[in-house]
PDB file of C-alpha atoms and ligand atoms in Angstrom:
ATOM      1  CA  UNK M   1     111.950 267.816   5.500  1.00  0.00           C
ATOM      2  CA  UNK M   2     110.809 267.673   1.926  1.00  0.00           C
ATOM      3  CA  UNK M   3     111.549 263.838   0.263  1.00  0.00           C
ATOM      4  CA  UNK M   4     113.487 264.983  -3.248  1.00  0.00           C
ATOM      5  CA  UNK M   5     111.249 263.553  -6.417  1.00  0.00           C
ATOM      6  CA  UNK M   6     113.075 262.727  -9.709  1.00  0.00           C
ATOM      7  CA  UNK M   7     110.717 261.982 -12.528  1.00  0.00           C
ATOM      8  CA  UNK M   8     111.342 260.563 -15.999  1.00  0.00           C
ATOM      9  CA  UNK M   9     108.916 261.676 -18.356  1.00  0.00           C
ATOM     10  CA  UNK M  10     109.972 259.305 -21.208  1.00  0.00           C
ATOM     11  CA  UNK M  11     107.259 261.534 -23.773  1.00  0.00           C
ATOM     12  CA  UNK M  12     106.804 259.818 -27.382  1.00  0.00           C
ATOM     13  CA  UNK M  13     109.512 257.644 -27.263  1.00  0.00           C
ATOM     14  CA  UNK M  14     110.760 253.929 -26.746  1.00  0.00           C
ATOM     15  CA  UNK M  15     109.135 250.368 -27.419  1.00  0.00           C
ATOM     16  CA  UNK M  16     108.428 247.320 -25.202  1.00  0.00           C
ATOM     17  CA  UNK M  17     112.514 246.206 -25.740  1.00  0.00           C
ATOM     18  CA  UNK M  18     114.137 249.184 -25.212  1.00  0.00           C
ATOM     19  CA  UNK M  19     111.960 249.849 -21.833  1.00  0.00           C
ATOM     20  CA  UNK M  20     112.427 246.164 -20.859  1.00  0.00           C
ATOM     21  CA  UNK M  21     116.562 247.299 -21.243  1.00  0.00           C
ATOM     22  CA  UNK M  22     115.438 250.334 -19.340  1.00  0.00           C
ATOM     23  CA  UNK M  23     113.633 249.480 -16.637  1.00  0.00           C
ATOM     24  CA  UNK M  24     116.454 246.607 -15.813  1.00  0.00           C
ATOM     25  CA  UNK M  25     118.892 249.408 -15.647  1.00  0.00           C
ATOM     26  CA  UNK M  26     117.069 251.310 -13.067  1.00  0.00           C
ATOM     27  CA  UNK M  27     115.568 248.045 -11.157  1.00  0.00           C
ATOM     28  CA  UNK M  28     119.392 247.478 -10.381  1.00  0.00           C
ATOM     29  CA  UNK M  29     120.069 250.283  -9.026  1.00  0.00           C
ATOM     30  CA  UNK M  30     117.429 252.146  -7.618  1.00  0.00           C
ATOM     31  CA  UNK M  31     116.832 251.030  -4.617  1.00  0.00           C
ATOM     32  CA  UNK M  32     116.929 253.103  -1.504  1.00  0.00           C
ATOM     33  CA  UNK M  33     113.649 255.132  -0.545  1.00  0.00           C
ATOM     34  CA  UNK M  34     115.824 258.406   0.184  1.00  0.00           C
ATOM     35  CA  UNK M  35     114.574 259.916  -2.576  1.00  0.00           C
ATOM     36  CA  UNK M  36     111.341 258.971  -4.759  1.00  0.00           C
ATOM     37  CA  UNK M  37     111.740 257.649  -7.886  1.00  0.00           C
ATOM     38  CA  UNK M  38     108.880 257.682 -10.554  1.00  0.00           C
ATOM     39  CA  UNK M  39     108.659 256.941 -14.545  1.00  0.00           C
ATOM     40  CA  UNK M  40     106.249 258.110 -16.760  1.00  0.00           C
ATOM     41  CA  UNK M  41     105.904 256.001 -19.612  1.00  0.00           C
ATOM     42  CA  UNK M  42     103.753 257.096 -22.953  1.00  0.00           C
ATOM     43  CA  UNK M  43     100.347 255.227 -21.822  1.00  0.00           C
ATOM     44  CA  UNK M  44     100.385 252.553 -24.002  1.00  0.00           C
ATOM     45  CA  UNK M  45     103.220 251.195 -22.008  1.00  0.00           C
ATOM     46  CA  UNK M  46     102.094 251.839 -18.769  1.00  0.00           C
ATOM     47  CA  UNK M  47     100.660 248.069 -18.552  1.00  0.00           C
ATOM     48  CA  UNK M  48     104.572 246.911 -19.267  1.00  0.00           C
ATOM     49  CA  UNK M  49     106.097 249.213 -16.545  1.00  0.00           C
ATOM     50  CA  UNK M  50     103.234 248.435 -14.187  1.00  0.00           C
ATOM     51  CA  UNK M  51     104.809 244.627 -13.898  1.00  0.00           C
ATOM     52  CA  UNK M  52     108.313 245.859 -14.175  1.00  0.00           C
ATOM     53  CA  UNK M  53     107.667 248.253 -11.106  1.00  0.00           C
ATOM     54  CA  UNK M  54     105.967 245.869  -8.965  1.00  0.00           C
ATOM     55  CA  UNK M  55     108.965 244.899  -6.974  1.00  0.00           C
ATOM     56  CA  UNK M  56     110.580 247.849  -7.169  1.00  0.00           C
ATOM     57  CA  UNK M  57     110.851 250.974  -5.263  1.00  0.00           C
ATOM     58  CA  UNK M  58     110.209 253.291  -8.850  1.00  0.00           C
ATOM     59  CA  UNK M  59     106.851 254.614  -8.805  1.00  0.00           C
ATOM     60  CA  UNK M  60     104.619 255.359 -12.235  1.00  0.00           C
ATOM     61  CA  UNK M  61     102.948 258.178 -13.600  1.00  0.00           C
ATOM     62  CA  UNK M  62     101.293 258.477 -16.742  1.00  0.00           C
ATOM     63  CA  UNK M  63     102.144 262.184 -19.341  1.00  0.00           C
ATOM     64  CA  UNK M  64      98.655 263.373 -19.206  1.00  0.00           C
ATOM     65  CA  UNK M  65      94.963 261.909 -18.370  1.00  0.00           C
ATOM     66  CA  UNK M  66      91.636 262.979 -19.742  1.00  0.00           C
ATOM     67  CA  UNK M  67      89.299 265.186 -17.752  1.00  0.00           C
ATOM     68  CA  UNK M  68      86.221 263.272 -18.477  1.00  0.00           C
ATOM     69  CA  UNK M  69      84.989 260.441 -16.424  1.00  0.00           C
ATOM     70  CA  UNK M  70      84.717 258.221 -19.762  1.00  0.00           C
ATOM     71  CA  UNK M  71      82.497 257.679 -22.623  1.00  0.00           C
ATOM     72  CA  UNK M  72      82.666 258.770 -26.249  1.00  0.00           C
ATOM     73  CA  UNK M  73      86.139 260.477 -26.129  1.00  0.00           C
ATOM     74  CA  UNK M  74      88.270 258.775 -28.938  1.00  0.00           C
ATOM     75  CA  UNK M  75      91.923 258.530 -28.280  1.00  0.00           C
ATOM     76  CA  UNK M  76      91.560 259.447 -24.366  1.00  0.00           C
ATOM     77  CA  UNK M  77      92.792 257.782 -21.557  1.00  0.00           C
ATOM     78  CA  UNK M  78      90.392 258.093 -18.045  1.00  0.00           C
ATOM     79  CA  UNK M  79      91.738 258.214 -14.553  1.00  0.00           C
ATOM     80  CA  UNK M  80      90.135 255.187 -13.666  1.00  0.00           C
ATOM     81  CA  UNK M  81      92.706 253.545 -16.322  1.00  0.00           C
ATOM     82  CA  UNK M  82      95.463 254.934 -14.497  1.00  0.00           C
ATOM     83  CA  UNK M  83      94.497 254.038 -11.343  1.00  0.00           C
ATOM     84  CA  UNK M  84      93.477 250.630 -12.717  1.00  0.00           C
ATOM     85  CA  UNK M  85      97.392 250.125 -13.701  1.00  0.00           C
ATOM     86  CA  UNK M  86      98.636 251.347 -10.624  1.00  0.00           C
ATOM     87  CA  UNK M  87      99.569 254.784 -11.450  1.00  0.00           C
ATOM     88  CA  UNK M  88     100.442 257.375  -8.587  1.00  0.00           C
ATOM     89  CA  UNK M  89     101.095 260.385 -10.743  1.00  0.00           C
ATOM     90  CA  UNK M  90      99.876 262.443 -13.564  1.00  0.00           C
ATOM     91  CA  UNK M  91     102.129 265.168 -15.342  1.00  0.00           C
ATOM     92  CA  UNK M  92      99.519 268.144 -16.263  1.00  0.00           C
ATOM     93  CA  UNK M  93      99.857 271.126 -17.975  1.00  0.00           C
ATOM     94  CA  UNK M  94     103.486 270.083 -19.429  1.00  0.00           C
ATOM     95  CA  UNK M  95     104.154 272.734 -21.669  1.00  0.00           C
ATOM     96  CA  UNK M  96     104.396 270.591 -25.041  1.00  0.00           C
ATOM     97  CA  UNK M  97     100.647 270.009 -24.120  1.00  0.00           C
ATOM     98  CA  UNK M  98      99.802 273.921 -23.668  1.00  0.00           C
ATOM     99  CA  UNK M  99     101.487 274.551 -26.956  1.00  0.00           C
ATOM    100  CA  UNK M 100     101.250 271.709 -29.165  1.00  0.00           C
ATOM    101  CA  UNK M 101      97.416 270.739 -28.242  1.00  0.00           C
ATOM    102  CA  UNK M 102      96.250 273.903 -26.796  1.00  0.00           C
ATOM    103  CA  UNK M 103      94.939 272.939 -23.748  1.00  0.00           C
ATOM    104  CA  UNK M 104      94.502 276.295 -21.469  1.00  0.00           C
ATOM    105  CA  UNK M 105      94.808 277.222 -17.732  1.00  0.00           C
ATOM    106  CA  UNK M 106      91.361 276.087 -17.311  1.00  0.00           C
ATOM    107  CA  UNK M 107      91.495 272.932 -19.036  1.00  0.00           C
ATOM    108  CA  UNK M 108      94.606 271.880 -17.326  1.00  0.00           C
ATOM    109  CA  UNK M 109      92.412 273.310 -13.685  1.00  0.00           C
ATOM    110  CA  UNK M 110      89.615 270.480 -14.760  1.00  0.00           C
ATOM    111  CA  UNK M 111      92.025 267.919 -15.536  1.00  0.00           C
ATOM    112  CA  UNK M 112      94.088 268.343 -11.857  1.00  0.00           C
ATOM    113  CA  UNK M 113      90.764 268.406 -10.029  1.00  0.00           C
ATOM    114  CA  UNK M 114      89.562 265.287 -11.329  1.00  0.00           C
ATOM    115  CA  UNK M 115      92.889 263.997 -10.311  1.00  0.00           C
ATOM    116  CA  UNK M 116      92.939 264.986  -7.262  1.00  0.00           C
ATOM    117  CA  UNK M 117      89.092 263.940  -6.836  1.00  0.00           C
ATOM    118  CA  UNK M 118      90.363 260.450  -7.433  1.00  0.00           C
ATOM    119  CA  UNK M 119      93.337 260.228  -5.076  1.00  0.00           C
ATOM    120  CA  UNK M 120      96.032 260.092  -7.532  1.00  0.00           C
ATOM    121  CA  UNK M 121      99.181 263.137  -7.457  1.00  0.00           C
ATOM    122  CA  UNK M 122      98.969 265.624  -9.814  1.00  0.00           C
ATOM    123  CA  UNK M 123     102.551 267.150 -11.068  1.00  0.00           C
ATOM    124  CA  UNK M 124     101.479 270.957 -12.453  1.00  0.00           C
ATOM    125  CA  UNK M 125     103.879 272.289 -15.112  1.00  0.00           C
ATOM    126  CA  UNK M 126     104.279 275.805 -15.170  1.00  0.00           C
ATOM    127  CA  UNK M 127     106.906 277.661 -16.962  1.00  0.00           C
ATOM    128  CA  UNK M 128     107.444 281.007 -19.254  1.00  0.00           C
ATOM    129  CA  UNK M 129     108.659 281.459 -23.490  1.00  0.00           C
ATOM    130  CA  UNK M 130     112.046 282.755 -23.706  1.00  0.00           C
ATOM    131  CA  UNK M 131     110.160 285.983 -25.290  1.00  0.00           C
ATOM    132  CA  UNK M 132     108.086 285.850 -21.775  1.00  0.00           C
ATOM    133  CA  UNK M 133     111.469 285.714 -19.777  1.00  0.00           C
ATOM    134  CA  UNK M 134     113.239 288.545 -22.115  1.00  0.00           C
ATOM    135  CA  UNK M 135     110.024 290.783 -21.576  1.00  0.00           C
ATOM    136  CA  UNK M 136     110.378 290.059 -17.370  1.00  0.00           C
ATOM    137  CA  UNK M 137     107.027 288.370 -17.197  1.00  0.00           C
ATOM    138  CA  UNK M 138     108.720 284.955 -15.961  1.00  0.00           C
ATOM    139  CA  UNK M 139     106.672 285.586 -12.439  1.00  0.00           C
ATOM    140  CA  UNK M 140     103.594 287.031 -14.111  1.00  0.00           C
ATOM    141  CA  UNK M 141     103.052 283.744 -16.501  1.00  0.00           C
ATOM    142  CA  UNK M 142     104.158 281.147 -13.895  1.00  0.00           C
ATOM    143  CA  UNK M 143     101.790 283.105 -11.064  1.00  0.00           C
ATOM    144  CA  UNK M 144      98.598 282.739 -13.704  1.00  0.00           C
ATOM    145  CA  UNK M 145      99.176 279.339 -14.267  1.00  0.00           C
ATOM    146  CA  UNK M 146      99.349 278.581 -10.911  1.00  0.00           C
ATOM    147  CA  UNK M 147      96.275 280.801  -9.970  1.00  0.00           C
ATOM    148  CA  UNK M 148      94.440 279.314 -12.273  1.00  0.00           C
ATOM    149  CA  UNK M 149      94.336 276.353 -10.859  1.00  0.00           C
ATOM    150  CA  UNK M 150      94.164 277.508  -7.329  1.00  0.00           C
ATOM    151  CA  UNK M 151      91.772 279.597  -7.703  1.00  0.00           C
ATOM    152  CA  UNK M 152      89.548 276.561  -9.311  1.00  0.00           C
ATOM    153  CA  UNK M 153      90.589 274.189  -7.222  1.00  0.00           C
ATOM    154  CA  UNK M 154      91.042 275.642  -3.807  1.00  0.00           C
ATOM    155  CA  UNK M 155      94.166 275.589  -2.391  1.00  0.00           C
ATOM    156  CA  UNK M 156      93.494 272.605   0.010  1.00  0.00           C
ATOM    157  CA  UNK M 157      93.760 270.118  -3.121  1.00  0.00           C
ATOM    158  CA  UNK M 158      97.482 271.296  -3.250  1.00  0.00           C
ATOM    159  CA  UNK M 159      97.937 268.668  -0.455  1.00  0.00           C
ATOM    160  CA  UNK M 160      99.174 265.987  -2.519  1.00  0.00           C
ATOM    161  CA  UNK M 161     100.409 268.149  -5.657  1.00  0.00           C
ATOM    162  CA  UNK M 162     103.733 268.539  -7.057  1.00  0.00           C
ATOM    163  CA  UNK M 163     104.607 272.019  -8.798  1.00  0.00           C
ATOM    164  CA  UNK M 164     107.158 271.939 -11.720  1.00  0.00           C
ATOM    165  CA  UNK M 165     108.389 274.662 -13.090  1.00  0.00           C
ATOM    166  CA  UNK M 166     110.094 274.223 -16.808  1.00  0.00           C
ATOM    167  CA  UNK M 167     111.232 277.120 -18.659  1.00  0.00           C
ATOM    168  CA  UNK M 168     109.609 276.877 -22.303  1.00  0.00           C
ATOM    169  CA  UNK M 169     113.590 277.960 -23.629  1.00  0.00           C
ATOM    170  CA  UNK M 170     115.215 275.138 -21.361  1.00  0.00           C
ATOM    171  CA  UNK M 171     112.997 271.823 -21.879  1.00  0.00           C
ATOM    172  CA  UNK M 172     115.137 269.735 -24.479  1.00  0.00           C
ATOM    173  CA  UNK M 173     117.385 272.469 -25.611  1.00  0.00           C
ATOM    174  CA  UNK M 174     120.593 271.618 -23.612  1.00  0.00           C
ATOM    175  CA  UNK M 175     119.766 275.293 -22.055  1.00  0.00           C
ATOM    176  CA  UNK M 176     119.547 274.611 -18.680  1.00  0.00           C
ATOM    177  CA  UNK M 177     118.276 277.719 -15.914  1.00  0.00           C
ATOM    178  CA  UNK M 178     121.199 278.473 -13.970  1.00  0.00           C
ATOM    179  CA  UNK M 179     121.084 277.580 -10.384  1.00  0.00           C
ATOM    180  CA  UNK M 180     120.181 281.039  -9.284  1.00  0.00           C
ATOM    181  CA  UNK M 181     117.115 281.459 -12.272  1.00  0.00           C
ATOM    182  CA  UNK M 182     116.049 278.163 -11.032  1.00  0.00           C
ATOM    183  CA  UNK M 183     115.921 279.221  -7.267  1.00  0.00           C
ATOM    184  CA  UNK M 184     114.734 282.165  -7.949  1.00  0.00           C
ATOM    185  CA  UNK M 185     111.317 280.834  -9.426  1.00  0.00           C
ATOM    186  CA  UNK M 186     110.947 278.327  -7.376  1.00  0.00           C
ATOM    187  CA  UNK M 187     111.039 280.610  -4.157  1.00  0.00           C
ATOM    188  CA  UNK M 188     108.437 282.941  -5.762  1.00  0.00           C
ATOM    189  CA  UNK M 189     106.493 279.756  -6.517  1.00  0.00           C
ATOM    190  CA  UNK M 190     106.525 278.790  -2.695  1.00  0.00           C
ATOM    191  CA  UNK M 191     105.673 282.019  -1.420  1.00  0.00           C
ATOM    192  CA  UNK M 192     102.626 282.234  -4.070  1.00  0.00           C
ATOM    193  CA  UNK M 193     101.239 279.039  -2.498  1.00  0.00           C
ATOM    194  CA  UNK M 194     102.149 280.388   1.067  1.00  0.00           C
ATOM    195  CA  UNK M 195     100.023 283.201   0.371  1.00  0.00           C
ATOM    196  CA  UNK M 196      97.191 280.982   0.830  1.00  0.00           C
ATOM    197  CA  UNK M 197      98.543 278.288   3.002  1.00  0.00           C
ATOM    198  CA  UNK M 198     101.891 278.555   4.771  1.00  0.00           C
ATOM    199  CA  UNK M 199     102.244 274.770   5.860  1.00  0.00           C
ATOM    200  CA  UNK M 200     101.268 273.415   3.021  1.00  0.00           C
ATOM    201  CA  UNK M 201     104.054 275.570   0.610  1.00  0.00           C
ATOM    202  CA  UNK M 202     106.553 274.555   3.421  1.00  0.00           C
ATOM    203  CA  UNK M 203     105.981 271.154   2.539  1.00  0.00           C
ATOM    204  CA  UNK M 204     104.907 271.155  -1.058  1.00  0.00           C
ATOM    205  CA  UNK M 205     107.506 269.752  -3.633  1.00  0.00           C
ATOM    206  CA  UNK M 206     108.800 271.743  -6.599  1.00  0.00           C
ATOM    207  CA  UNK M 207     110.573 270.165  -9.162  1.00  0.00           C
ATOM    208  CA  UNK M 208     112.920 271.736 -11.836  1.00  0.00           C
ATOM    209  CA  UNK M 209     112.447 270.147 -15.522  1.00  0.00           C
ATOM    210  CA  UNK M 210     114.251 271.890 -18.281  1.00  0.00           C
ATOM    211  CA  UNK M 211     117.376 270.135 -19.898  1.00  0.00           C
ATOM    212  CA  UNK M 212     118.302 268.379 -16.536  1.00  0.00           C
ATOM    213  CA  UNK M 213     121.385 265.936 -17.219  1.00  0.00           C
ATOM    214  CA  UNK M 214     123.713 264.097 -14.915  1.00  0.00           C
ATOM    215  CA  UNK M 215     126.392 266.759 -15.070  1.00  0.00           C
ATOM    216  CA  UNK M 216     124.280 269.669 -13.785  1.00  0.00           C
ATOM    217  CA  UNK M 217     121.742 267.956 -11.776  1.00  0.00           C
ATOM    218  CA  UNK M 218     123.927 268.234  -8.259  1.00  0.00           C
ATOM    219  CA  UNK M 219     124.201 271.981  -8.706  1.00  0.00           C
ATOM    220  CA  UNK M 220     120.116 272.600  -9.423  1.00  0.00           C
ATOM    221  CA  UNK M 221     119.015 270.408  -6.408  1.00  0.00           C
ATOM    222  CA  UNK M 222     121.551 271.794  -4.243  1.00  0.00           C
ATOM    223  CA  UNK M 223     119.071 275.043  -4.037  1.00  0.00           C
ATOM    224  CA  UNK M 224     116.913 275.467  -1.099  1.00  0.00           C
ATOM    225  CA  UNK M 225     113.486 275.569  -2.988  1.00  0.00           C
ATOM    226  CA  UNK M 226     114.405 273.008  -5.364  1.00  0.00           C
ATOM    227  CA  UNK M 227     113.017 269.768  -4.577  1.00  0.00           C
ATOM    228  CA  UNK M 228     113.919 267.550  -7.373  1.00  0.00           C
ATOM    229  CA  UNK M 229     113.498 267.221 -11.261  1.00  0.00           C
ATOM    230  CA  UNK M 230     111.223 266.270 -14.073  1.00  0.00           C
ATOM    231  CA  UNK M 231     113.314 265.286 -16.919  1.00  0.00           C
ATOM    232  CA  UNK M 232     112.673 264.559 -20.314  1.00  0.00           C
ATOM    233  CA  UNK M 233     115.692 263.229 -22.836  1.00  0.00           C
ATOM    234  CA  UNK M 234     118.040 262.617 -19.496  1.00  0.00           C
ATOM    235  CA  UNK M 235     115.556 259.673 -18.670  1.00  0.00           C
ATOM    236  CA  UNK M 236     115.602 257.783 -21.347  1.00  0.00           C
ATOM    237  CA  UNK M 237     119.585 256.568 -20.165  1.00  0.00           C
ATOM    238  CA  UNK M 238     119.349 254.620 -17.741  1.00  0.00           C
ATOM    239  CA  UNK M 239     122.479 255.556 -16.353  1.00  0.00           C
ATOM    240  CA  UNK M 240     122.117 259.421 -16.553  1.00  0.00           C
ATOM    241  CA  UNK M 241     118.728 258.716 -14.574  1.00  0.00           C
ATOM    242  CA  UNK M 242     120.276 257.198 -12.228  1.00  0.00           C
ATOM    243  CA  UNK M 243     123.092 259.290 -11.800  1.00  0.00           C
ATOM    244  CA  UNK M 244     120.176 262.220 -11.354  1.00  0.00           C
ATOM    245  CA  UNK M 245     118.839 260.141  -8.785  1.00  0.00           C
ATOM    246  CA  UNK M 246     121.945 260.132  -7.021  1.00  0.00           C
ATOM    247  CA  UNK M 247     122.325 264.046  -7.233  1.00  0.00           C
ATOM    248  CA  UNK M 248     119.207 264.283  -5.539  1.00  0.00           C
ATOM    249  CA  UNK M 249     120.256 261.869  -2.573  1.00  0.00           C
ATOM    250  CA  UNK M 250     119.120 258.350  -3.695  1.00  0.00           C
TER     251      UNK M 250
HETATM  252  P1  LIG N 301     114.131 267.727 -21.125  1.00  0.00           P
HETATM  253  O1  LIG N 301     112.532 267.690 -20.902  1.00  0.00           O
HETATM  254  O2  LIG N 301     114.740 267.187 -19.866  1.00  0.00           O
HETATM  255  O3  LIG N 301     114.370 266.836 -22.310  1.00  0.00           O
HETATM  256  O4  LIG N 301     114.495 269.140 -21.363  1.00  0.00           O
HETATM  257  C1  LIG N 301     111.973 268.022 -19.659  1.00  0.00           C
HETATM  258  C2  LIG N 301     110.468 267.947 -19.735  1.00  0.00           C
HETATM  259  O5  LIG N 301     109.905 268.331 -20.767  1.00  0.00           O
HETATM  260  O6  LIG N 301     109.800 267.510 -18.787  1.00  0.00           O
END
């Protein structure tokens, strides 16, 4: 019922030749609509991809967007740009940007409903510190950063949204959740969103992201509640992508 996502976030890394070498790779092989495909290129490169996705049946997404409309906001990319360039998705809340830039719960709540507001899909990241996981708060953390949003957004913008949950300890450690951790979160995930609207959890993706490679992709997807991947070093290989892609049904 639910159409399996698998999204490369490529983060700080590559250059116009390597993603030229990258994009090829893919471009061969990705072709059926069984599953759906999307890159996320760092934004400087999202004019590049743009042409090299034109034909193809991979979607793109940019790694984060700027809440504000635009104006005097050095460094910042708007919405409008993304939309301009033919982006579908935005990546929010990824834990490198909680962490390494601070951005809060209501931050990342202001950036998604400006997404929303202008029709493109936001993916929410969500995920708990090993020393949150060791201390049992794993449901606690992920169920305020979900909340948060919710709560500012209102759960009908949800529509359109994709939920990701990455464990802090697993996202590019090689420590992957098991199947079971995995499943476990992402049924509590669902039935936090079904508390407010039942048809929309039943159809709302969640993706995995946390060390996600072509050897253990089969086994995460395989759960009920787990609806894909967002994957970080894994995507940068064209052919481990693609294998990934293939573990989710492509
Ligand atoms: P990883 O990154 O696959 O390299 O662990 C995942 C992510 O941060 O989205």
């Amino acid at each position: 019922m639910r159409t399996a996502l698998v999204a490369g976030n490529w983060k700080m890394n590559g250059n116009s030749a390597s993603i030229n070498t990258l994009m090829e790779g893919l471009n061969a092989e990705l072709k059926s609509n069984a599953v759906d495909v999307l890159v996320c290129p760092p934004s400087i490169y999202l004019s590049q991809v743009q042409a090299l996705t034109a034909d193809s049946v991979i979607a793109l997404g940019a790694q984060n967007v700027s809440e504000q409309n635009n104006g005097a906001f050095t460094g910042e990319i708007s919405l409008e740009m993304l939309q301009d360039l033919s982006c579908e998705y935005v990546i929010l809340g990824h834990s490198e940007r909680r962490s390494l830039y601070a951005e809060s719960d209501e931050l990342v709540a202001d950036k998604f409903k400006a997404t929303v507001a202008v029709g493109l899909k936001p993916i929410l990241c969500v995920g708990e510190t090993l020393e949150e996981r060791e201390e049992g708060n794993t449901l606690a953390v992920v169920e305020r950063q979900i909340k948060a949003v919710v709560n500012a957004a209102g759960i009908e913008q949800f529509k359109d949204a994709v939920i990701a949950y990455e464990p802090v300890w697993a996202i590019g450690t090689g420590k992957t959740a098991t199947p079971e951790q995995a499943q476990e979160v992402h049924a509590a995930i669902r039935n936090m969103i079904a508390e407010c609207d039942a048809e929309l959890a039943s159809k709302m993706r969640i993706l995995y992201g946390g060390s996600v490679n072509a050897a253990n992709a089969a086994e995460l997807f395989a759960n009920e509640d787990v609806d894909g991947g967002l994957v970080g070093g894994a995507s940068l290989k064209a052919n481990d992508f693609i294998a990934i892609c293939q573990a989710a049904g492509a």
